Amino acid sequence: MDSIRIRGGPPLMGAIEISGAKNAALPLLAACLLTGETLTLSNLPHLADIATMAHLLAELGVDVSMNGDACNGGYAGRVFGLTAARAGETTAPYELVRRMRASVLVLGPLLARNGYARVSLPGGCAIGTRPIDLHLKALAQLGADIELEEGYITARAPNGLKGAHVLFPMVTVGGTENLMMAAALAEGETVLANAAREPEVADLARCLIAMGAHIEGAGTDTLHITGVKCLRGADYTVVSDRIEAGTYAVAAALTGGDLQLIGGRMDLIEALADTLVNAGAEVTETADGVRVSGAQGPLRGVDVMTEPFPGFPTDMQAQLMVLMAVAKGASMITETIFENRFMHVPELCRMGANINVHGASAIIRGVEELSGAQVMATDLRASVSLVLAGLAAKGETVINRVYHLDRGYERLEEKLSACGAVIERIKGK
Ligand code: EPZ
């Protein structure tokens, strides 16, 4: 397994190209199952999770043509042509689903197009049990017969799905995406109330509309979907990754640097931008993205609670904690979305951070400086928080198990070293 070695200290200066969003690309890839025509997706990031989803789609009989890289400056956004012409395999196997929970996003489209789907239950993951009960209950409301057997979901709708009024008891991004794709081909009107408002959900809605779906309310908490008989192919460009942009924004503030986030979208990171400004950093919108520079004086502690969009994103919680670890004064971060998303805390404490977890909240008391150490990555966002800590820490940090990072950050070392970071990947044995 590879590891990453960082020598902390240099302020990050320069420009970073923000890639297409992983969490938009994954449902967009699954959407190809809804039509027999070709869906062409551009600006796909080079990530392990994207390759895993492409592998799963190929297993399901989709013809996946990776049309090389449509260069857009320094980093290429990949272009995939996806054609699910024949009603192929309708089983998403455990060995693929366990590697990436987002594989569950093929359930809605497979069921809607074929009237049948068999998808492995994803099982838990490091940050929580992450059940999909809300996906299944809502699909049942659209008339699907759902059975759980031998760790698999078998969903049947031999006479097709029928529109229904679905109220999600809690906001679920994946649940909203699965149901939006299923409802697009259901008979009649579906309302999704208390729907997720994440930009990646809105991106999926826009792509489905380009494919001929009738969807209103994208980006709001109520989606109105009128089913159609069939959907057509489309050409669609994946939205910019707000979490990647947010991560590098924190890196600029943390190292007292000045970064241009090219392709970053201020409208997608407002809650984070407000938090960084309250902490003393400068965040400004520019013609080609967002510019973030470190605080002139010491960083200030800020209290934050993670919430569904447009609130502060849970996927930025670990990264913000690193900034708070070296801010002046105390701060409290409350994680309301997942039940176990503080696994970066013990590793940060080994680097000298002063953090105490009390249930869903972490109290952080700022210290002068972190010190480099050997640390262990546990999940995607915890891993990148350790990279951020290494960039600011005194001395050398070595992060093990960086395969977690490769799931969500495209060319991380390249992008950071181009801005002055002393960072290198050490190939595993
Ligand atoms: C998506 O996961 C993202 N992943 C996550 O990003 C992100 O953290 C999460 O949304 C919240 O924003 C992708 O888009 C691929 P949820 P998802 O359904 O859809 C509970 C990253 O780091 N829940 O909104 O799985 C669930 O347990 C990843 O990029 C149920 O109880 O998240 C969680 O506590 C991590 N039953 C909460 O809802 C259900 O049926 C939110 O989950 C569904 C969800």
PDB file of N, CA, C and O in Angstrom, residues 216-284:
ATOM      1  N   GLU A 216     -39.216  18.976 -12.041  1.00  0.00           N
ATOM      2  CA  GLU A 216     -39.237  20.376 -11.595  1.00  0.00           C
ATOM      3  C   GLU A 216     -38.795  20.443 -10.135  1.00  0.00           C
ATOM      4  O   GLU A 216     -39.024  19.497  -9.372  1.00  0.00           O
ATOM      5  N   GLY A 217     -38.151  21.545  -9.769  1.00  0.00           N
ATOM      6  CA  GLY A 217     -37.748  21.768  -8.376  1.00  0.00           C
ATOM      7  C   GLY A 217     -36.317  21.378  -8.070  1.00  0.00           C
ATOM      8  O   GLY A 217     -35.923  21.306  -6.908  1.00  0.00           O
ATOM      9  N   ALA A 218     -35.514  21.121  -9.113  1.00  0.00           N
ATOM     10  CA  ALA A 218     -34.105  20.732  -8.850  1.00  0.00           C
ATOM     11  C   ALA A 218     -33.428  21.763  -7.935  1.00  0.00           C
ATOM     12  O   ALA A 218     -33.576  22.967  -8.133  1.00  0.00           O
ATOM     13  N   GLY A 219     -32.749  21.282  -6.907  1.00  0.00           N
ATOM     14  CA  GLY A 219     -32.071  22.195  -5.974  1.00  0.00           C
ATOM     15  C   GLY A 219     -32.957  22.656  -4.831  1.00  0.00           C
ATOM     16  O   GLY A 219     -32.497  23.311  -3.902  1.00  0.00           O
ATOM     17  N   THR A 220     -34.248  22.275  -4.885  1.00  0.00           N
ATOM     18  CA  THR A 220     -35.128  22.627  -3.759  1.00  0.00           C
ATOM     19  C   THR A 220     -35.438  21.338  -2.977  1.00  0.00           C
ATOM     20  O   THR A 220     -35.029  20.248  -3.377  1.00  0.00           O
ATOM     21  N   ASP A 221     -36.205  21.457  -1.904  1.00  0.00           N
ATOM     22  CA  ASP A 221     -36.472  20.257  -1.087  1.00  0.00           C
ATOM     23  C   ASP A 221     -37.730  19.521  -1.540  1.00  0.00           C
ATOM     24  O   ASP A 221     -38.177  18.577  -0.878  1.00  0.00           O
ATOM     25  N   THR A 222     -38.299  19.953  -2.686  1.00  0.00           N
ATOM     26  CA  THR A 222     -39.459  19.228  -3.224  1.00  0.00           C
ATOM     27  C   THR A 222     -39.297  19.051  -4.732  1.00  0.00           C
ATOM     28  O   THR A 222     -39.196  20.044  -5.470  1.00  0.00           O
ATOM     29  N   LEU A 223     -39.249  17.812  -5.161  1.00  0.00           N
ATOM     30  CA  LEU A 223     -39.075  17.524  -6.593  1.00  0.00           C
ATOM     31  C   LEU A 223     -40.387  16.970  -7.149  1.00  0.00           C
ATOM     32  O   LEU A 223     -41.007  16.098  -6.520  1.00  0.00           O
ATOM     33  N   HIS A 224     -40.814  17.509  -8.294  1.00  0.00           N
ATOM     34  CA  HIS A 224     -42.009  17.010  -8.984  1.00  0.00           C
ATOM     35  C   HIS A 224     -41.539  16.319 -10.260  1.00  0.00           C
ATOM     36  O   HIS A 224     -40.908  16.968 -11.107  1.00  0.00           O
ATOM     37  N   ILE A 225     -41.821  15.025 -10.374  1.00  0.00           N
ATOM     38  CA  ILE A 225     -41.333  14.260 -11.523  1.00  0.00           C
ATOM     39  C   ILE A 225     -42.523  13.628 -12.237  1.00  0.00           C
ATOM     40  O   ILE A 225     -43.324  12.913 -11.606  1.00  0.00           O
ATOM     41  N   THR A 226     -42.673  13.910 -13.519  1.00  0.00           N
ATOM     42  CA  THR A 226     -43.723  13.253 -14.303  1.00  0.00           C
ATOM     43  C   THR A 226     -43.051  12.220 -15.196  1.00  0.00           C
ATOM     44  O   THR A 226     -42.220  12.573 -16.038  1.00  0.00           O
ATOM     45  N   GLY A 227     -43.381  10.965 -14.976  1.00  0.00           N
ATOM     46  CA  GLY A 227     -42.702   9.889 -15.696  1.00  0.00           C
ATOM     47  C   GLY A 227     -42.930   9.965 -17.196  1.00  0.00           C
ATOM     48  O   GLY A 227     -43.962  10.470 -17.653  1.00  0.00           O
ATOM     49  N   VAL A 228     -41.972   9.467 -17.966  1.00  0.00           N
ATOM     50  CA  VAL A 228     -42.087   9.367 -19.429  1.00  0.00           C
ATOM     51  C   VAL A 228     -41.857   7.912 -19.829  1.00  0.00           C
ATOM     52  O   VAL A 228     -41.367   7.109 -19.031  1.00  0.00           O
ATOM     53  N   LYS A 229     -42.237   7.590 -21.048  1.00  0.00           N
ATOM     54  CA  LYS A 229     -42.126   6.196 -21.506  1.00  0.00           C
ATOM     55  C   LYS A 229     -40.675   5.760 -21.646  1.00  0.00           C
ATOM     56  O   LYS A 229     -40.271   4.674 -21.256  1.00  0.00           O
ATOM     57  N   CYS A 230     -39.879   6.668 -22.208  1.00  0.00           N
ATOM     58  CA  CYS A 230     -38.454   6.306 -22.356  1.00  0.00           C
ATOM     59  C   CYS A 230     -37.613   7.573 -22.375  1.00  0.00           C
ATOM     60  O   CYS A 230     -38.119   8.677 -22.592  1.00  0.00           O
ATOM     61  N   LEU A 231     -36.340   7.394 -22.116  1.00  0.00           N
ATOM     62  CA  LEU A 231     -35.400   8.522 -22.097  1.00  0.00           C
ATOM     63  C   LEU A 231     -34.400   8.360 -23.234  1.00  0.00           C
ATOM     64  O   LEU A 231     -34.182   7.244 -23.734  1.00  0.00           O
ATOM     65  N   ARG A 232     -33.832   9.465 -23.662  1.00  0.00           N
ATOM     66  CA  ARG A 232     -32.867   9.422 -24.775  1.00  0.00           C
ATOM     67  C   ARG A 232     -31.451   9.658 -24.242  1.00  0.00           C
ATOM     68  O   ARG A 232     -31.258   9.941 -23.053  1.00  0.00           O
ATOM     69  N   GLY A 233     -30.504   9.531 -25.105  1.00  0.00           N
ATOM     70  CA  GLY A 233     -29.106   9.814 -24.745  1.00  0.00           C
ATOM     71  C   GLY A 233     -28.912  11.312 -24.599  1.00  0.00           C
ATOM     72  O   GLY A 233     -29.821  12.105 -24.892  1.00  0.00           O
ATOM     73  N   ALA A 234     -27.751  11.733 -24.129  1.00  0.00           N
ATOM     74  CA  ALA A 234     -27.461  13.168 -23.982  1.00  0.00           C
ATOM     75  C   ALA A 234     -25.956  13.338 -23.829  1.00  0.00           C
ATOM     76  O   ALA A 234     -25.229  12.365 -23.601  1.00  0.00           O
ATOM     77  N   ASP A 235     -25.516  14.565 -23.986  1.00  0.00           N
ATOM     78  CA  ASP A 235     -24.114  14.941 -23.681  1.00  0.00           C
ATOM     79  C   ASP A 235     -24.172  15.822 -22.441  1.00  0.00           C
ATOM     80  O   ASP A 235     -24.898  16.826 -22.456  1.00  0.00           O
ATOM     81  N   TYR A 236     -23.433  15.460 -21.399  1.00  0.00           N
ATOM     82  CA  TYR A 236     -23.538  16.241 -20.167  1.00  0.00           C
ATOM     83  C   TYR A 236     -22.175  16.423 -19.507  1.00  0.00           C
ATOM     84  O   TYR A 236     -21.356  15.499 -19.512  1.00  0.00           O
ATOM     85  N   THR A 237     -21.935  17.592 -18.962  1.00  0.00           N
ATOM     86  CA  THR A 237     -20.658  17.896 -18.289  1.00  0.00           C
ATOM     87  C   THR A 237     -20.859  17.932 -16.776  1.00  0.00           C
ATOM     88  O   THR A 237     -21.743  18.641 -16.283  1.00  0.00           O
ATOM     89  N   VAL A 238     -20.042  17.176 -16.069  1.00  0.00           N
ATOM     90  CA  VAL A 238     -20.181  17.033 -14.617  1.00  0.00           C
ATOM     91  C   VAL A 238     -19.813  18.333 -13.912  1.00  0.00           C
ATOM     92  O   VAL A 238     -18.845  18.998 -14.263  1.00  0.00           O
ATOM     93  N   VAL A 239     -20.584  18.656 -12.892  1.00  0.00           N
ATOM     94  CA  VAL A 239     -20.372  19.901 -12.129  1.00  0.00           C
ATOM     95  C   VAL A 239     -19.029  19.844 -11.375  1.00  0.00           C
ATOM     96  O   VAL A 239     -18.510  18.749 -11.082  1.00  0.00           O
ATOM     97  N   SER A 240     -18.500  21.004 -11.063  1.00  0.00           N
ATOM     98  CA  SER A 240     -17.227  21.134 -10.338  1.00  0.00           C
ATOM     99  C   SER A 240     -17.344  20.556  -8.922  1.00  0.00           C
ATOM    100  O   SER A 240     -18.394  20.635  -8.286  1.00  0.00           O
ATOM    101  N   ASP A 241     -16.253  20.009  -8.421  1.00  0.00           N
ATOM    102  CA  ASP A 241     -16.277  19.322  -7.117  1.00  0.00           C
ATOM    103  C   ASP A 241     -16.120  20.330  -5.976  1.00  0.00           C
ATOM    104  O   ASP A 241     -15.012  20.798  -5.689  1.00  0.00           O
ATOM    105  N   ARG A 242     -17.223  20.605  -5.283  1.00  0.00           N
ATOM    106  CA  ARG A 242     -17.204  21.618  -4.219  1.00  0.00           C
ATOM    107  C   ARG A 242     -16.412  21.153  -3.002  1.00  0.00           C
ATOM    108  O   ARG A 242     -15.880  21.966  -2.244  1.00  0.00           O
ATOM    109  N   ILE A 243     -16.310  19.831  -2.808  1.00  0.00           N
ATOM    110  CA  ILE A 243     -15.572  19.332  -1.648  1.00  0.00           C
ATOM    111  C   ILE A 243     -14.071  19.372  -1.916  1.00  0.00           C
ATOM    112  O   ILE A 243     -13.269  19.717  -1.049  1.00  0.00           O
ATOM    113  N   GLU A 244     -13.677  19.067  -3.150  1.00  0.00           N
ATOM    114  CA  GLU A 244     -12.262  19.235  -3.508  1.00  0.00           C
ATOM    115  C   GLU A 244     -11.881  20.703  -3.384  1.00  0.00           C
ATOM    116  O   GLU A 244     -10.868  21.040  -2.756  1.00  0.00           O
ATOM    117  N   ALA A 245     -12.731  21.586  -3.909  1.00  0.00           N
ATOM    118  CA  ALA A 245     -12.445  23.028  -3.817  1.00  0.00           C
ATOM    119  C   ALA A 245     -12.358  23.463  -2.360  1.00  0.00           C
ATOM    120  O   ALA A 245     -11.422  24.161  -1.951  1.00  0.00           O
ATOM    121  N   GLY A 246     -13.287  22.994  -1.555  1.00  0.00           N
ATOM    122  CA  GLY A 246     -13.285  23.354  -0.134  1.00  0.00           C
ATOM    123  C   GLY A 246     -12.046  22.857   0.582  1.00  0.00           C
ATOM    124  O   GLY A 246     -11.478  23.540   1.434  1.00  0.00           O
ATOM    125  N   THR A 247     -11.592  21.674   0.189  1.00  0.00           N
ATOM    126  CA  THR A 247     -10.400  21.096   0.825  1.00  0.00           C
ATOM    127  C   THR A 247      -9.180  21.957   0.556  1.00  0.00           C
ATOM    128  O   THR A 247      -8.417  22.283   1.458  1.00  0.00           O
ATOM    129  N   TYR A 248      -9.017  22.393  -0.711  1.00  0.00           N
ATOM    130  CA  TYR A 248      -7.861  23.229  -1.046  1.00  0.00           C
ATOM    131  C   TYR A 248      -8.027  24.647  -0.489  1.00  0.00           C
ATOM    132  O   TYR A 248      -7.046  25.334  -0.191  1.00  0.00           O
ATOM    133  N   ALA A 249      -9.269  25.080  -0.312  1.00  0.00           N
ATOM    134  CA  ALA A 249      -9.492  26.387   0.323  1.00  0.00           C
ATOM    135  C   ALA A 249      -8.975  26.354   1.759  1.00  0.00           C
ATOM    136  O   ALA A 249      -8.274  27.270   2.212  1.00  0.00           O
ATOM    137  N   VAL A 250      -9.272  25.266   2.462  1.00  0.00           N
ATOM    138  CA  VAL A 250      -8.765  25.119   3.838  1.00  0.00           C
ATOM    139  C   VAL A 250      -7.234  25.058   3.820  1.00  0.00           C
ATOM    140  O   VAL A 250      -6.562  25.669   4.657  1.00  0.00           O
ATOM    141  N   ALA A 251      -6.665  24.385   2.826  1.00  0.00           N
ATOM    142  CA  ALA A 251      -5.192  24.282   2.740  1.00  0.00           C
ATOM    143  C   ALA A 251      -4.569  25.671   2.612  1.00  0.00           C
ATOM    144  O   ALA A 251      -3.542  25.971   3.237  1.00  0.00           O
ATOM    145  N   ALA A 252      -5.199  26.550   1.834  1.00  0.00           N
ATOM    146  CA  ALA A 252      -4.661  27.912   1.657  1.00  0.00           C
ATOM    147  C   ALA A 252      -4.737  28.673   2.980  1.00  0.00           C
ATOM    148  O   ALA A 252      -3.762  29.297   3.413  1.00  0.00           O
ATOM    149  N   ALA A 253      -5.872  28.584   3.647  1.00  0.00           N
ATOM    150  CA  ALA A 253      -6.039  29.304   4.920  1.00  0.00           C
ATOM    151  C   ALA A 253      -5.067  28.765   5.969  1.00  0.00           C
ATOM    152  O   ALA A 253      -4.430  29.514   6.707  1.00  0.00           O
ATOM    153  N   LEU A 254      -4.919  27.454   5.974  1.00  0.00           N
ATOM    154  CA  LEU A 254      -4.109  26.775   6.994  1.00  0.00           C
ATOM    155  C   LEU A 254      -2.625  27.135   6.880  1.00  0.00           C
ATOM    156  O   LEU A 254      -1.922  27.316   7.865  1.00  0.00           O
ATOM    157  N   THR A 255      -2.144  27.244   5.619  1.00  0.00           N
ATOM    158  CA  THR A 255      -0.695  27.466   5.419  1.00  0.00           C
ATOM    159  C   THR A 255      -0.374  28.951   5.251  1.00  0.00           C
ATOM    160  O   THR A 255       0.775  29.294   4.967  1.00  0.00           O
ATOM    161  N   GLY A 256      -1.407  29.815   5.377  1.00  0.00           N
ATOM    162  CA  GLY A 256      -1.170  31.254   5.191  1.00  0.00           C
ATOM    163  C   GLY A 256      -0.787  31.552   3.759  1.00  0.00           C
ATOM    164  O   GLY A 256      -0.016  32.459   3.460  1.00  0.00           O
ATOM    165  N   GLY A 257      -1.326  30.768   2.842  1.00  0.00           N
ATOM    166  CA  GLY A 257      -0.964  30.923   1.431  1.00  0.00           C
ATOM    167  C   GLY A 257      -1.992  31.733   0.662  1.00  0.00           C
ATOM    168  O   GLY A 257      -2.771  32.497   1.245  1.00  0.00           O
ATOM    169  N   ASP A 258      -1.973  31.558  -0.678  1.00  0.00           N
ATOM    170  CA  ASP A 258      -2.874  32.329  -1.550  1.00  0.00           C
ATOM    171  C   ASP A 258      -3.123  31.460  -2.787  1.00  0.00           C
ATOM    172  O   ASP A 258      -2.228  31.276  -3.615  1.00  0.00           O
ATOM    173  N   LEU A 259      -4.322  30.867  -2.871  1.00  0.00           N
ATOM    174  CA  LEU A 259      -4.601  29.904  -3.937  1.00  0.00           C
ATOM    175  C   LEU A 259      -5.753  30.361  -4.830  1.00  0.00           C
ATOM    176  O   LEU A 259      -6.776  30.847  -4.338  1.00  0.00           O
ATOM    177  N   GLN A 260      -5.556  30.182  -6.121  1.00  0.00           N
ATOM    178  CA  GLN A 260      -6.632  30.352  -7.095  1.00  0.00           C
ATOM    179  C   GLN A 260      -7.234  28.963  -7.329  1.00  0.00           C
ATOM    180  O   GLN A 260      -6.523  28.047  -7.745  1.00  0.00           O
ATOM    181  N   LEU A 261      -8.517  28.802  -7.056  1.00  0.00           N
ATOM    182  CA  LEU A 261      -9.172  27.505  -7.288  1.00  0.00           C
ATOM    183  C   LEU A 261      -9.928  27.614  -8.605  1.00  0.00           C
ATOM    184  O   LEU A 261     -11.065  28.090  -8.641  1.00  0.00           O
ATOM    185  N   ILE A 262      -9.267  27.201  -9.680  1.00  0.00           N
ATOM    186  CA  ILE A 262      -9.828  27.412 -11.022  1.00  0.00           C
ATOM    187  C   ILE A 262     -10.963  26.419 -11.273  1.00  0.00           C
ATOM    188  O   ILE A 262     -10.794  25.214 -11.115  1.00  0.00           O
ATOM    189  N   GLY A 263     -12.130  26.966 -11.622  1.00  0.00           N
ATOM    190  CA  GLY A 263     -13.302  26.109 -11.816  1.00  0.00           C
ATOM    191  C   GLY A 263     -14.083  25.930 -10.539  1.00  0.00           C
ATOM    192  O   GLY A 263     -15.171  25.345 -10.537  1.00  0.00           O
ATOM    193  N   GLY A 264     -13.562  26.454  -9.423  1.00  0.00           N
ATOM    194  CA  GLY A 264     -14.323  26.397  -8.175  1.00  0.00           C
ATOM    195  C   GLY A 264     -15.542  27.302  -8.297  1.00  0.00           C
ATOM    196  O   GLY A 264     -15.520  28.283  -9.032  1.00  0.00           O
ATOM    197  N   ARG A 265     -16.609  26.940  -7.566  1.00  0.00           N
ATOM    198  CA  ARG A 265     -17.867  27.707  -7.680  1.00  0.00           C
ATOM    199  C   ARG A 265     -18.231  28.243  -6.309  1.00  0.00           C
ATOM    200  O   ARG A 265     -18.537  27.493  -5.391  1.00  0.00           O
ATOM    201  N   MET A 266     -18.196  29.560  -6.140  1.00  0.00           N
ATOM    202  CA  MET A 266     -18.516  30.171  -4.839  1.00  0.00           C
ATOM    203  C   MET A 266     -19.924  29.795  -4.396  1.00  0.00           C
ATOM    204  O   MET A 266     -20.175  29.535  -3.218  1.00  0.00           O
ATOM    205  N   ASP A 267     -20.859  29.703  -5.346  1.00  0.00           N
ATOM    206  CA  ASP A 267     -22.248  29.403  -4.975  1.00  0.00           C
ATOM    207  C   ASP A 267     -22.395  27.992  -4.413  1.00  0.00           C
ATOM    208  O   ASP A 267     -23.393  27.677  -3.776  1.00  0.00           O
ATOM    209  N   LEU A 268     -21.394  27.149  -4.604  1.00  0.00           N
ATOM    210  CA  LEU A 268     -21.497  25.772  -4.088  1.00  0.00           C
ATOM    211  C   LEU A 268     -20.788  25.601  -2.746  1.00  0.00           C
ATOM    212  O   LEU A 268     -20.886  24.555  -2.113  1.00  0.00           O
ATOM    213  N   ILE A 269     -20.018  26.646  -2.334  1.00  0.00           N
ATOM    214  CA  ILE A 269     -19.250  26.505  -1.083  1.00  0.00           C
ATOM    215  C   ILE A 269     -19.528  27.670  -0.137  1.00  0.00           C
ATOM    216  O   ILE A 269     -18.679  28.032   0.688  1.00  0.00           O
ATOM    217  N   GLU A 270     -20.725  28.244  -0.208  1.00  0.00           N
ATOM    218  CA  GLU A 270     -20.997  29.447   0.600  1.00  0.00           C
ATOM    219  C   GLU A 270     -20.853  29.218   2.099  1.00  0.00           C
ATOM    220  O   GLU A 270     -20.232  30.004   2.810  1.00  0.00           O
ATOM    221  N   ALA A 271     -21.403  28.099   2.592  1.00  0.00           N
ATOM    222  CA  ALA A 271     -21.330  27.850   4.050  1.00  0.00           C
ATOM    223  C   ALA A 271     -19.865  27.743   4.475  1.00  0.00           C
ATOM    224  O   ALA A 271     -19.453  28.295   5.503  1.00  0.00           O
ATOM    225  N   LEU A 272     -19.052  27.071   3.681  1.00  0.00           N
ATOM    226  CA  LEU A 272     -17.624  26.946   4.013  1.00  0.00           C
ATOM    227  C   LEU A 272     -16.951  28.307   3.912  1.00  0.00           C
ATOM    228  O   LEU A 272     -16.179  28.700   4.804  1.00  0.00           O
ATOM    229  N   ALA A 273     -17.252  29.041   2.856  1.00  0.00           N
ATOM    230  CA  ALA A 273     -16.611  30.360   2.670  1.00  0.00           C
ATOM    231  C   ALA A 273     -16.908  31.264   3.864  1.00  0.00           C
ATOM    232  O   ALA A 273     -16.005  31.912   4.412  1.00  0.00           O
ATOM    233  N   ASP A 274     -18.166  31.262   4.306  1.00  0.00           N
ATOM    234  CA  ASP A 274     -18.529  32.085   5.471  1.00  0.00           C
ATOM    235  C   ASP A 274     -17.699  31.670   6.694  1.00  0.00           C
ATOM    236  O   ASP A 274     -17.198  32.502   7.441  1.00  0.00           O
ATOM    237  N   THR A 275     -17.549  30.365   6.855  1.00  0.00           N
ATOM    238  CA  THR A 275     -16.800  29.859   8.018  1.00  0.00           C
ATOM    239  C   THR A 275     -15.332  30.271   7.941  1.00  0.00           C
ATOM    240  O   THR A 275     -14.747  30.728   8.925  1.00  0.00           O
ATOM    241  N   LEU A 276     -14.744  30.173   6.750  1.00  0.00           N
ATOM    242  CA  LEU A 276     -13.327  30.543   6.591  1.00  0.00           C
ATOM    243  C   LEU A 276     -13.133  32.033   6.834  1.00  0.00           C
ATOM    244  O   LEU A 276     -12.169  32.455   7.482  1.00  0.00           O
ATOM    245  N   VAL A 277     -14.080  32.853   6.369  1.00  0.00           N
ATOM    246  CA  VAL A 277     -13.975  34.305   6.591  1.00  0.00           C
ATOM    247  C   VAL A 277     -14.115  34.604   8.080  1.00  0.00           C
ATOM    248  O   VAL A 277     -13.342  35.372   8.645  1.00  0.00           O
ATOM    249  N   ASN A 278     -15.058  33.921   8.738  1.00  0.00           N
ATOM    250  CA  ASN A 278     -15.210  34.128  10.193  1.00  0.00           C
ATOM    251  C   ASN A 278     -13.939  33.719  10.943  1.00  0.00           C
ATOM    252  O   ASN A 278     -13.616  34.271  11.996  1.00  0.00           O
ATOM    253  N   ALA A 279     -13.214  32.774  10.367  1.00  0.00           N
ATOM    254  CA  ALA A 279     -11.969  32.321  11.018  1.00  0.00           C
ATOM    255  C   ALA A 279     -10.804  33.254  10.691  1.00  0.00           C
ATOM    256  O   ALA A 279      -9.717  33.118  11.261  1.00  0.00           O
ATOM    257  N   GLY A 280     -11.036  34.193   9.758  1.00  0.00           N
ATOM    258  CA  GLY A 280      -9.976  35.177   9.476  1.00  0.00           C
ATOM    259  C   GLY A 280      -9.341  35.049   8.112  1.00  0.00           C
ATOM    260  O   GLY A 280      -8.458  35.830   7.754  1.00  0.00           O
ATOM    261  N   ALA A 281      -9.767  34.079   7.310  1.00  0.00           N
ATOM    262  CA  ALA A 281      -9.189  33.951   5.961  1.00  0.00           C
ATOM    263  C   ALA A 281      -9.926  34.884   5.010  1.00  0.00           C
ATOM    264  O   ALA A 281     -10.945  35.480   5.366  1.00  0.00           O
ATOM    265  N   GLU A 282      -9.391  35.021   3.796  1.00  0.00           N
ATOM    266  CA  GLU A 282     -10.064  35.836   2.770  1.00  0.00           C
ATOM    267  C   GLU A 282     -10.522  34.916   1.638  1.00  0.00           C
ATOM    268  O   GLU A 282      -9.722  34.104   1.149  1.00  0.00           O
ATOM    269  N   VAL A 283     -11.808  35.021   1.281  1.00  0.00           N
ATOM    270  CA  VAL A 283     -12.358  34.177   0.208  1.00  0.00           C
ATOM    271  C   VAL A 283     -13.069  35.103  -0.770  1.00  0.00           C
ATOM    272  O   VAL A 283     -13.998  35.814  -0.382  1.00  0.00           O
ATOM    273  N   THR A 284     -12.585  35.147  -2.020  1.00  0.00           N
ATOM    274  CA  THR A 284     -13.229  36.034  -2.996  1.00  0.00           C
ATOM    275  C   THR A 284     -13.515  35.302  -4.291  1.00  0.00           C
ATOM    276  O   THR A 284     -12.740  34.437  -4.714  1.00  0.00           O
TER     277      THR A 284
END
